[in-house]
CSV table of C-alpha atoms in Angstrom, one decimal:
chain,number,residue,atom,x,y,z
A,1,MET,CA,3.8,10.2,19.3
A,2,GLY,CA,1.0,11.7,17.1
A,3,ALA,CA,1.0,13.1,13.6
A,4,THR,CA,0.2,16.7,13.0
A,5,ILE,CA,-3.5,16.7,12.2
A,6,ARG,CA,-5.5,19.7,11.1
A,7,GLN,CA,-9.3,19.7,11.0
A,8,ASN,CA,-10.5,18.7,7.5
A,9,ASN,CA,-13.0,21.0,5.7
A,10,ALA,CA,-16.1,19.5,4.1
A,11,ASP,CA,-15.4,19.5,0.3
A,12,SER,CA,-16.0,17.5,-2.8
A,13,HIS,CA,-14.5,14.3,-1.4
A,14,SER,CA,-17.8,12.7,-0.3
A,15,ARG,CA,-17.7,9.2,-1.8
A,16,LEU,CA,-20.8,7.3,-0.7
A,17,ASN,CA,-22.3,7.3,-4.2
A,18,LEU,CA,-20.2,5.1,-5.1
A,19,SER,CA,-7.9,0.9,-2.3
A,20,ILE,CA,-0.3,-5.6,0.6
A,21,ILE,CA,-0.1,-3.2,0.0
A,22,ALA,CA,0.2,-5.8,-2.7
A,23,SER,CA,-0.1,-3.3,-5.1
A,24,SER,CA,0.1,-0.1,-7.0
A,25,GLN,CA,1.3,-1.8,-10.1
A,26,HIS,CA,2.1,-0.6,-13.6
A,27,PRO,CA,2.3,-2.4,-17.0
A,28,THR,CA,5.6,-2.9,-18.7
A,29,THR,CA,6.4,-4.1,-22.2
A,30,ALA,CA,6.2,-7.9,-22.3
A,31,ILE,CA,8.5,-10.1,-24.3
A,32,HIS,CA,6.6,-12.9,-25.9
A,33,ASN,CA,9.3,-14.7,-28.1
A,34,PRO,CA,9.8,-18.1,-26.4
A,35,ALA,CA,13.0,-18.7,-28.2
A,36,HIS,CA,14.7,-15.8,-26.4
A,37,LEU,CA,12.7,-15.7,-23.2
A,38,SER,CA,15.0,-17.8,-21.0
A,39,LYS,CA,18.1,-15.9,-22.1
A,40,ILE,CA,16.5,-12.6,-21.7
A,41,THR,CA,15.2,-13.6,-18.2
A,42,ALA,CA,18.6,-14.7,-17.2
A,43,MET,CA,20.2,-11.5,-18.5
A,44,LYS,CA,17.6,-9.3,-16.7
A,45,SER,CA,18.2,-11.2,-13.5
A,46,LEU,CA,22.0,-10.7,-13.8
A,47,ILE,CA,21.6,-7.0,-14.5
A,48,ALA,CA,19.2,-6.6,-11.6
A,49,LEU,CA,21.7,-8.3,-9.2
A,50,ILE,CA,24.6,-6.2,-10.4
A,51,ALA,CA,22.5,-3.0,-10.0
A,52,LEU,CA,21.3,-4.3,-6.6
A,53,SER,CA,24.9,-4.7,-5.4
A,54,LEU,CA,25.7,-1.2,-6.5
A,55,ILE,CA,22.6,0.4,-4.9
A,56,THR,CA,22.4,-1.6,-1.6
A,57,ALA,CA,25.8,-0.9,-0.1
A,58,SER,CA,25.7,-0.6,3.7
A,59,VAL,CA,25.0,3.1,4.3
A,60,ALA,CA,23.8,5.0,7.4
A,61,SER,CA,22.6,8.6,7.3
A,62,GLU,CA,25.2,11.1,8.4
A,63,CYS,CA,22.7,13.7,9.5
A,64,PHE,CA,19.1,14.5,8.8
A,65,ASP,CA,17.6,17.9,9.5
A,66,LYS,CA,14.2,19.5,8.9
A,67,SER,CA,15.3,21.4,5.8
A,68,THR,CA,16.4,18.1,4.2
A,69,TYR,CA,13.1,16.5,5.1
A,70,ASP,CA,11.2,19.4,3.5
A,71,SER,CA,13.5,19.4,0.5
A,72,ILE,CA,12.6,15.7,-0.1
A,73,ASP,CA,8.9,16.6,0.1
A,74,ASN,CA,9.3,19.3,-2.5
A,75,ASP,CA,11.4,17.1,-4.8
A,76,ILE,CA,8.8,14.3,-4.7
A,77,GLU,CA,6.2,16.8,-5.8
A,78,GLU,CA,8.4,18.1,-8.5
A,79,ILE,CA,8.9,14.6,-9.9
A,80,ALA,CA,5.1,14.0,-9.7
A,81,SER,CA,4.4,17.3,-11.5
A,82,GLY,CA,6.4,16.1,-14.5
A,83,ILE,CA,4.3,13.0,-14.9
A,84,ASP,CA,1.5,13.7,-17.4
A,85,ASN,CA,-0.1,10.3,-17.6
A,86,GLU,CA,-2.6,9.7,-14.8
A,87,ASP,CA,-1.9,5.9,-14.6
A,88,ASP,CA,1.9,6.6,-14.4
A,89,LEU,CA,1.3,9.2,-11.6
A,90,ILE,CA,-0.8,6.6,-9.6
A,91,HIS,CA,2.0,4.1,-10.1
A,92,PHE,CA,4.6,6.6,-8.8
A,93,TYR,CA,2.6,7.6,-5.7
A,94,GLY,CA,1.2,4.2,-4.8
A,95,GLY,CA,4.4,2.4,-5.8
A,96,LEU,CA,6.5,4.6,-3.5
A,97,VAL,CA,4.3,3.8,-0.5
A,98,ARG,CA,4.3,0.1,-1.5
A,99,MET,CA,8.1,0.0,-1.7
A,100,VAL,CA,8.4,1.3,1.8
A,101,ALA,CA,5.8,-1.2,3.0
A,102,HIS,CA,7.7,-4.0,1.4
A,103,ASP,CA,10.8,-2.9,3.1
A,104,PHE,CA,9.1,-3.0,6.6
A,105,MET,CA,6.8,-5.9,6.1
A,106,ASP,CA,9.7,-8.3,6.0
A,107,TYR,CA,10.4,-7.6,9.7
A,108,ASP,CA,10.2,-10.7,11.9
A,109,ARG,CA,10.9,-10.2,15.6
A,110,ASN,CA,11.2,-14.0,16.0
A,111,SER,CA,14.0,-14.5,13.5
A,112,GLY,CA,17.7,-14.3,13.9
A,113,THR,CA,17.7,-12.0,10.8
A,114,PRO,CA,14.8,-9.7,11.6
A,115,MET,CA,15.2,-7.4,8.6
A,116,GLY,CA,12.7,-4.5,8.6
A,117,SER,CA,13.2,-1.0,7.2
A,118,ASP,CA,16.8,-1.5,6.0
A,119,GLY,CA,16.8,-0.3,2.4
A,120,CYS,CA,17.0,-3.8,1.0
A,121,ILE,CA,14.5,-5.4,-1.3
A,122,ASP,CA,14.8,-8.6,-3.3
A,123,TRP,CA,13.9,-7.0,-6.6
A,124,ASP,CA,13.8,-10.3,-8.4
A,125,HIS,CA,11.2,-11.9,-6.1
A,126,GLU,CA,7.7,-12.1,-7.6
A,127,ALA,CA,6.2,-10.4,-4.5
A,128,ASN,CA,8.1,-7.3,-5.4
A,129,ARG,CA,7.2,-7.1,-9.1
A,130,GLY,CA,6.6,-3.7,-10.5
A,131,LEU,CA,9.1,-1.9,-8.2
A,132,TRP,CA,12.4,-2.5,-9.9
A,133,GLY,CA,12.7,-0.9,-13.3
A,134,SER,CA,9.9,1.6,-13.1
A,135,LEU,CA,10.2,3.1,-9.6
A,136,TRP,CA,13.8,2.2,-8.4
A,137,CYS,CA,16.5,1.7,-11.0
A,138,ASP,CA,19.6,3.5,-12.3
A,139,ASP,CA,17.4,5.5,-14.8
A,140,CYS,CA,14.4,6.0,-12.5
A,141,GLU,CA,13.8,9.6,-11.4
A,142,LEU,CA,13.5,8.6,-7.7
A,143,THR,CA,16.8,6.8,-7.8
A,144,LYS,CA,18.6,9.6,-9.6
A,145,LEU,CA,17.2,12.1,-7.1
A,146,TYR,CA,18.7,9.9,-4.3
A,147,ASN,CA,22.1,9.4,-5.9
A,148,HIS,CA,22.5,13.0,-6.9
A,149,LYS,CA,21.2,14.8,-3.9
A,150,TYR,CA,20.6,12.6,-0.9
A,151,GLY,CA,23.3,9.9,-1.1
A,152,HIS,CA,24.5,11.0,2.4
A,153,LEU,CA,21.3,9.4,3.7
A,154,SER,CA,20.5,5.7,4.0
A,155,LYS,CA,18.0,4.5,1.4
A,156,ALA,CA,15.8,3.3,4.2
A,157,ASP,CA,15.5,6.8,5.7
A,158,PHE,CA,15.2,8.4,2.3
A,159,TRP,CA,12.4,6.0,1.2
A,160,ILE,CA,10.3,6.6,4.3
A,161,ALA,CA,10.7,10.4,4.0
A,162,ALA,CA,9.7,10.2,0.4
A,163,ALA,CA,6.6,8.1,1.2
A,164,ASN,CA,5.7,10.5,3.9
A,165,ALA,CA,5.8,13.2,1.3
A,166,VAL,CA,3.3,11.2,-0.9
A,167,ILE,CA,1.0,10.7,2.1
A,168,ARG,CA,1.0,14.4,3.1
A,169,ASN,CA,0.5,15.7,-0.4
A,170,LEU,CA,-2.4,13.3,-1.2
A,171,SER,CA,-4.2,13.6,2.1
A,172,VAL,CA,-7.2,15.9,2.4
A,173,ASP,CA,-6.0,19.5,2.7
A,174,LYS,CA,-2.5,18.0,3.1
A,175,SER,CA,-3.4,17.5,6.7
A,176,LEU,CA,-1.7,14.1,7.4
A,177,ASP,CA,1.8,15.4,8.1
A,178,LEU,CA,4.1,12.7,9.5
A,179,VAL,CA,7.1,14.9,10.2
A,180,ASP,CA,6.7,14.9,14.0
A,181,THR,CA,6.8,11.1,14.0
A,182,PHE,CA,9.7,10.7,11.6
A,183,LEU,CA,13.0,9.3,13.1
A,184,TRP,CA,16.2,8.7,11.2
A,185,GLY,CA,19.3,6.6,11.6
A,186,ARG,CA,18.5,3.3,9.9
A,187,GLN,CA,21.4,1.5,8.3
A,188,ASP,CA,21.0,-0.1,4.9
A,189,ALA,CA,21.6,-3.8,4.7
A,190,GLU,CA,24.0,-5.2,2.2
A,191,SER,CA,21.8,-8.3,1.5
A,192,CYS,CA,18.4,-9.6,2.4
A,193,GLU,CA,18.1,-13.1,1.3
A,194,GLY,CA,14.6,-14.4,1.7
A,195,GLN,CA,13.1,-11.0,1.9
A,196,GLY,CA,10.4,-11.6,-0.7
A,197,ASP,CA,9.2,-14.8,1.0
A,198,ARG,CA,8.0,-12.7,4.0
A,199,ILE,CA,5.8,-10.3,2.0
A,200,PRO,CA,2.1,-11.1,2.3
A,201,THR,CA,0.3,-12.0,-0.9
A,202,GLY,CA,-3.2,-10.9,-0.1
A,203,SER,CA,-4.7,-14.4,0.7
A,204,GLY,CA,-6.6,-13.4,3.9
A,205,CYS,CA,-6.5,-12.7,7.6
A,206,ARG,CA,-4.4,-15.8,8.5
A,207,GLU,CA,-1.7,-14.0,6.5
A,208,VAL,CA,-2.4,-10.7,8.3
A,209,ARG,CA,-2.0,-12.4,11.6
A,210,ASP,CA,1.2,-14.2,10.6
A,211,VAL,CA,2.9,-11.1,9.2
A,212,PHE,CA,1.5,-8.1,11.0
A,213,LEU,CA,0.7,-9.5,14.4
A,214,ASP,CA,3.0,-12.5,15.0
A,215,ALA,CA,6.1,-11.4,13.1
A,216,MET,CA,5.9,-7.5,13.2
A,217,GLY,CA,4.3,-7.3,16.7
A,218,LEU,CA,1.4,-5.0,15.6
A,219,THR,CA,-2.3,-5.2,16.5
A,220,TRP,CA,-5.3,-5.8,14.3
A,221,ARG,CA,-6.1,-2.1,14.6
A,222,ASP,CA,-2.6,-1.3,13.2
A,223,ALA,CA,-3.0,-3.7,10.4
A,224,VAL,CA,-6.4,-2.2,9.4
A,225,ALA,CA,-4.9,1.3,9.5
A,226,LEU,CA,-1.9,0.4,7.4
A,227,LEU,CA,-4.0,-1.3,4.7
A,228,GLY,CA,-6.0,1.9,4.5
A,229,ALA,CA,-3.1,3.0,2.2
A,230,HIS,CA,-4.8,1.0,-0.5
A,231,THR,CA,-6.9,4.1,-1.0
A,232,ILE,CA,-4.1,5.1,-3.4
A,233,GLY,CA,-2.6,3.1,-6.2
A,234,ARG,CA,-3.9,0.1,-8.1
A,235,GLY,CA,-3.2,-3.6,-8.8
A,236,HIS,CA,-2.0,-4.7,-12.1
A,237,GLN,CA,-2.5,-8.3,-13.4
A,238,GLU,CA,1.0,-8.5,-15.0
A,239,PHE,CA,2.7,-8.2,-11.6
A,240,SER,CA,0.4,-9.2,-8.7
A,241,GLY,CA,-2.3,-11.0,-10.8
A,242,HIS,CA,-4.9,-8.6,-9.3
A,243,ASP,CA,-6.4,-6.1,-11.7
A,244,GLY,CA,-8.1,-3.0,-10.7
A,245,TYR,CA,-8.3,0.0,-8.4
A,246,TRP,CA,-9.5,-0.2,-4.8
A,247,MET,CA,-11.4,3.0,-5.5
A,248,PRO,CA,-14.2,3.5,-8.0
A,249,SER,CA,-12.1,5.7,-10.3
A,250,SER,CA,-8.5,6.7,-11.0
A,251,ARG,CA,-9.2,10.2,-9.8
A,252,GLU,CA,-10.2,8.9,-6.4
A,253,ALA,CA,-7.1,6.7,-6.3
A,254,LEU,CA,-5.0,9.9,-6.0
A,255,VAL,CA,-6.5,10.9,-2.6
A,256,PHE,CA,-5.2,9.5,0.7
A,257,ASP,CA,-8.3,9.4,2.9
A,258,LYS,CA,-10.7,7.0,4.6
A,259,GLN,CA,-12.6,6.0,1.5
A,260,TYR,CA,-11.0,2.6,1.6
A,261,TYR,CA,-13.2,1.8,4.6
A,262,GLU,CA,-16.3,3.2,2.9
A,263,GLU,CA,-15.7,1.1,-0.1
A,264,LEU,CA,-15.1,-2.0,2.1
A,265,VAL,CA,-18.4,-1.7,3.8
A,266,MET,CA,-20.7,-0.2,1.2
A,267,ARG,CA,-19.8,-2.0,-2.1
A,268,PRO,CA,-21.5,-5.2,-3.2
A,269,TRP,CA,-18.3,-7.3,-3.4
A,270,ARG,CA,-18.4,-10.7,-5.1
A,271,ALA,CA,-15.6,-13.3,-5.5
A,272,ARG,CA,-13.4,-13.2,-8.5
A,273,ASN,CA,-10.6,-15.5,-9.9
A,274,ILE,CA,-12.1,-18.4,-8.0
A,275,GLY,CA,-9.8,-21.4,-7.7
A,276,GLN,CA,-6.7,-19.4,-8.8
A,277,ARG,CA,-3.8,-18.1,-6.7
A,278,GLU,CA,-5.1,-14.6,-7.3
A,279,GLU,CA,-8.5,-15.1,-5.7
A,280,ASP,CA,-10.0,-11.7,-4.8
A,281,PHE,CA,-13.2,-9.7,-5.0
A,282,ILE,CA,-14.7,-7.3,-7.5
A,283,ALA,CA,-17.5,-4.8,-7.2
A,284,SER,CA,-17.8,-3.6,-10.8
A,285,THR,CA,-18.8,-4.6,-14.3
A,286,GLU,CA,-18.0,-3.0,-17.7
A,287,MET,CA,-21.4,-1.3,-17.3
A,288,THR,CA,-20.8,0.4,-14.0
A,289,HIS,CA,-17.0,1.2,-14.0
A,290,GLU,CA,-14.5,2.3,-16.6
A,291,GLU,CA,-11.8,0.3,-14.7
A,292,PRO,CA,-12.3,-2.8,-12.5
A,293,GLN,CA,-12.8,-2.0,-8.8
A,294,MET,CA,-11.4,-4.8,-6.6
A,295,MET,CA,-10.5,-5.7,-3.0
A,296,LEU,CA,-8.1,-8.4,-1.9
A,297,LYS,CA,-9.2,-11.2,0.4
A,298,THR,CA,-6.8,-9.5,2.9
A,299,ASP,CA,-8.8,-6.3,2.7
A,300,LEU,CA,-12.3,-7.8,2.9
A,301,CYS,CA,-11.3,-10.1,5.8
A,302,PHE,CA,-11.4,-7.1,8.0
A,303,TRP,CA,-15.2,-7.1,7.5
A,304,VAL,CA,-16.3,-10.7,6.7
A,305,ASP,CA,-14.8,-14.1,7.1
A,306,THR,CA,-13.0,-14.8,3.8
A,307,ASP,CA,-10.7,-17.3,5.4
A,308,ASN,CA,-13.4,-19.9,6.1
A,309,HIS,CA,-16.1,-18.8,3.6
A,310,TYR,CA,-14.9,-18.2,0.1
A,311,PRO,CA,-16.1,-17.8,-2.6
A,312,CYS,CA,-18.9,-15.6,-1.5
A,313,CYS,CA,-20.9,-12.5,-2.3
A,314,MET,CA,-21.7,-9.5,-0.1
A,315,ARG,CA,-25.2,-8.7,-1.3
A,316,THR,CA,-27.2,-11.6,-2.5
A,317,ASN,CA,-30.4,-9.6,-2.7
A,318,MET,CA,-29.1,-7.0,-5.2
A,319,TRP,CA,-30.4,-7.1,-8.8
A,320,MET,CA,-29.2,-5.4,-12.1
A,321,ASP,CA,-30.9,-5.8,-15.5
A,322,ASP,CA,-33.1,-8.6,-14.1
A,323,GLN,CA,-30.1,-10.6,-13.0
A,324,ASN,CA,-28.8,-11.2,-9.5
A,325,TRP,CA,-25.7,-9.2,-9.0
A,326,CYS,CA,-23.9,-12.1,-7.3
A,327,ASP,CA,-24.5,-14.3,-10.4
A,328,TRP,CA,-23.0,-11.8,-12.9
A,329,GLU,CA,-20.0,-14.0,-13.7
A,330,GLU,CA,-20.2,-16.8,-11.2
A,331,THR,CA,-23.3,-18.3,-9.5
A,332,LEU,CA,-22.9,-16.9,-5.9
A,333,SER,CA,-26.4,-15.8,-5.0
A,334,ASP,CA,-26.6,-18.8,-2.7
A,335,SER,CA,-23.3,-18.0,-1.0
A,336,LYS,CA,-23.5,-14.9,1.1
A,337,CYS,CA,-20.4,-13.7,2.9
A,338,THR,CA,-20.5,-14.4,6.6
A,339,ARG,CA,-19.8,-11.9,9.4
A,340,TYR,CA,-17.7,-12.8,12.4
A,341,ASP,CA,-19.1,-14.0,15.7
A,342,ASN,CA,-18.9,-11.4,18.5
A,343,ASP,CA,-16.3,-13.4,20.4
A,344,SER,CA,-14.0,-13.7,17.3
A,345,PRO,CA,-10.5,-12.2,17.6
A,346,HIS,CA,-11.2,-10.6,14.3
A,347,MET,CA,-13.8,-8.3,15.9
A,348,GLU,CA,-10.9,-5.9,16.7
A,349,ALA,CA,-10.5,-5.5,13.0
A,350,VAL,CA,-14.2,-5.0,12.4
A,351,GLU,CA,-14.4,-2.4,15.2
A,352,SER,CA,-11.4,-0.6,13.7
A,353,VAL,CA,-13.1,-0.4,10.3
A,354,VAL,CA,-16.2,1.1,11.9
A,355,GLU,CA,-14.1,3.6,13.8
A,356,PHE,CA,-12.1,4.7,10.8
A,357,LEU,CA,-15.3,5.4,8.9
A,358,GLY,CA,-15.4,8.6,11.0
A,359,GLY,CA,-18.9,8.4,12.4
A,360,ARG,CA,-22.3,8.4,10.8
A,361,ARG,CA,-22.1,8.3,7.0
A,362,PRO,CA,-21.7,10.4,5.0
A,363,SER,CA,-18.8,12.0,6.9
A,364,GLU,CA,-15.7,14.0,6.1
A,365,ASN,CA,-14.0,13.1,9.4
A,366,ASN,CA,-10.7,11.5,8.5
A,367,ASP,CA,-9.1,12.1,11.9
A,368,PRO,CA,-9.7,8.6,13.4
A,369,PHE,CA,-8.0,7.0,10.3
A,370,TYR,CA,-5.2,9.6,10.0
A,371,GLN,CA,-4.3,9.3,13.7
A,372,SER,CA,-4.3,5.5,13.7
A,373,PHE,CA,-2.4,5.4,10.5
A,374,ALA,CA,0.3,7.7,11.8
A,375,ALA,CA,0.7,5.5,14.9
A,376,ALA,CA,0.8,2.3,13.0
A,377,TRP,CA,3.2,3.7,10.3
A,378,PHE,CA,5.5,4.8,13.1
A,379,LYS,CA,5.6,1.3,14.6
A,380,ALA,CA,6.1,-0.4,11.3
A,381,THR,CA,8.9,1.9,10.1
A,382,THR,CA,10.8,1.9,13.4
A,383,ASN,CA,10.5,-1.9,14.1
A,384,GLY,CA,13.9,-3.4,15.0
A,385,HIS,CA,15.7,-0.1,15.4
A,386,GLY,CA,16.6,0.9,18.9
A,387,SER,CA,18.7,4.1,18.4
A,388,LEU,CA,16.8,6.3,16.0
A,389,LYS,CA,16.9,10.1,16.3
A,390,ALA,CA,14.5,13.0,15.8
A,391,LEU,CA,15.2,15.4,13.0
A,392,ARG,CA,17.9,18.0,13.8
A,393,ARG,CA,17.3,21.7,13.5
A,394,ARG,CA,20.3,22.2,11.3
A,395,CYS,CA,23.0,19.7,10.3
A,396,SER,CA,25.3,22.7,9.7
A,397,ASP,CA,25.4,23.2,13.5
A,398,ILE,CA,27.3,19.9,13.9
A,399,VAL,CA,31.1,20.3,14.0
């Protein structure tokens, strides 16, 4: 089943002068008083659990028609239009896609409790930080929209339709329309113990294989396509420990296109946070970018071997202000990142990156990425569901 794709026009989105889904994150107010920290943490956990029990009742959609799908699309844009701060807008858009990804990335076909897209997320788990309280909560605009207007749908169905709206509205010329591949009928789970333990942390391609291939039953091509969603959103240190945009600027983090792959291949990435749990890569300095530009090891492993050769630097022959770029913060000029051998199973990922670039650079051809993303998104959001249905023409026709 393919997405509705329209030919993209050449426009101002050329990016060669230069974004698990770990990420669109947003800062919240921190509490620093150690005398009260444990009590406050316990109270927040209790409140979250109570709210979780109220918002995760087992619900299945009664009916879902095209007009309802379009209405969700319009309502998501209306919420977005009321967000004045660009960083908040990036958090809303990227966070919504991230929330859906965290709902489907817990699927394990080998488990007696497979989970998958079931409207259930362990909000207290560190892997899901940044979702509860700012995107999904009693006072959050998205939650209020669901409760007041779409409560007859399961959260799982609603979340996916809402994320589809984000993807369509941020794609070039709004050309990535996933309506033709949307199916409904998911039932929300009442509980999902251990959900957060299944979410990848961005440590590299061993994790990609474990989660996307072995547990979810996807391919390397699917995984590369899905992580292309990092083209929107950002990471925030307070939640994931990874600070920065995948894109060179906040403006470009509001466009859903193939630039993720261009950045992956073209930027001079060097290791950051070496020896810490949040090991990743950075391609910026305070002299070149207003905000840090970063990639996870899980991103860069689609191009170079970050599992077996880290820390490393992509361009050991690049200089800036009489200093080797790779030695800007750490001495890495003698540790160039290594490419995969031709017989490596990771070559499927490398070849997918090349394909999603859309041909000879520079190129405005997003079709290879859009088509592959639509196929992978369909697989990921329908995993474990055997009786989903296409949108009805009108629910009012049902007696």
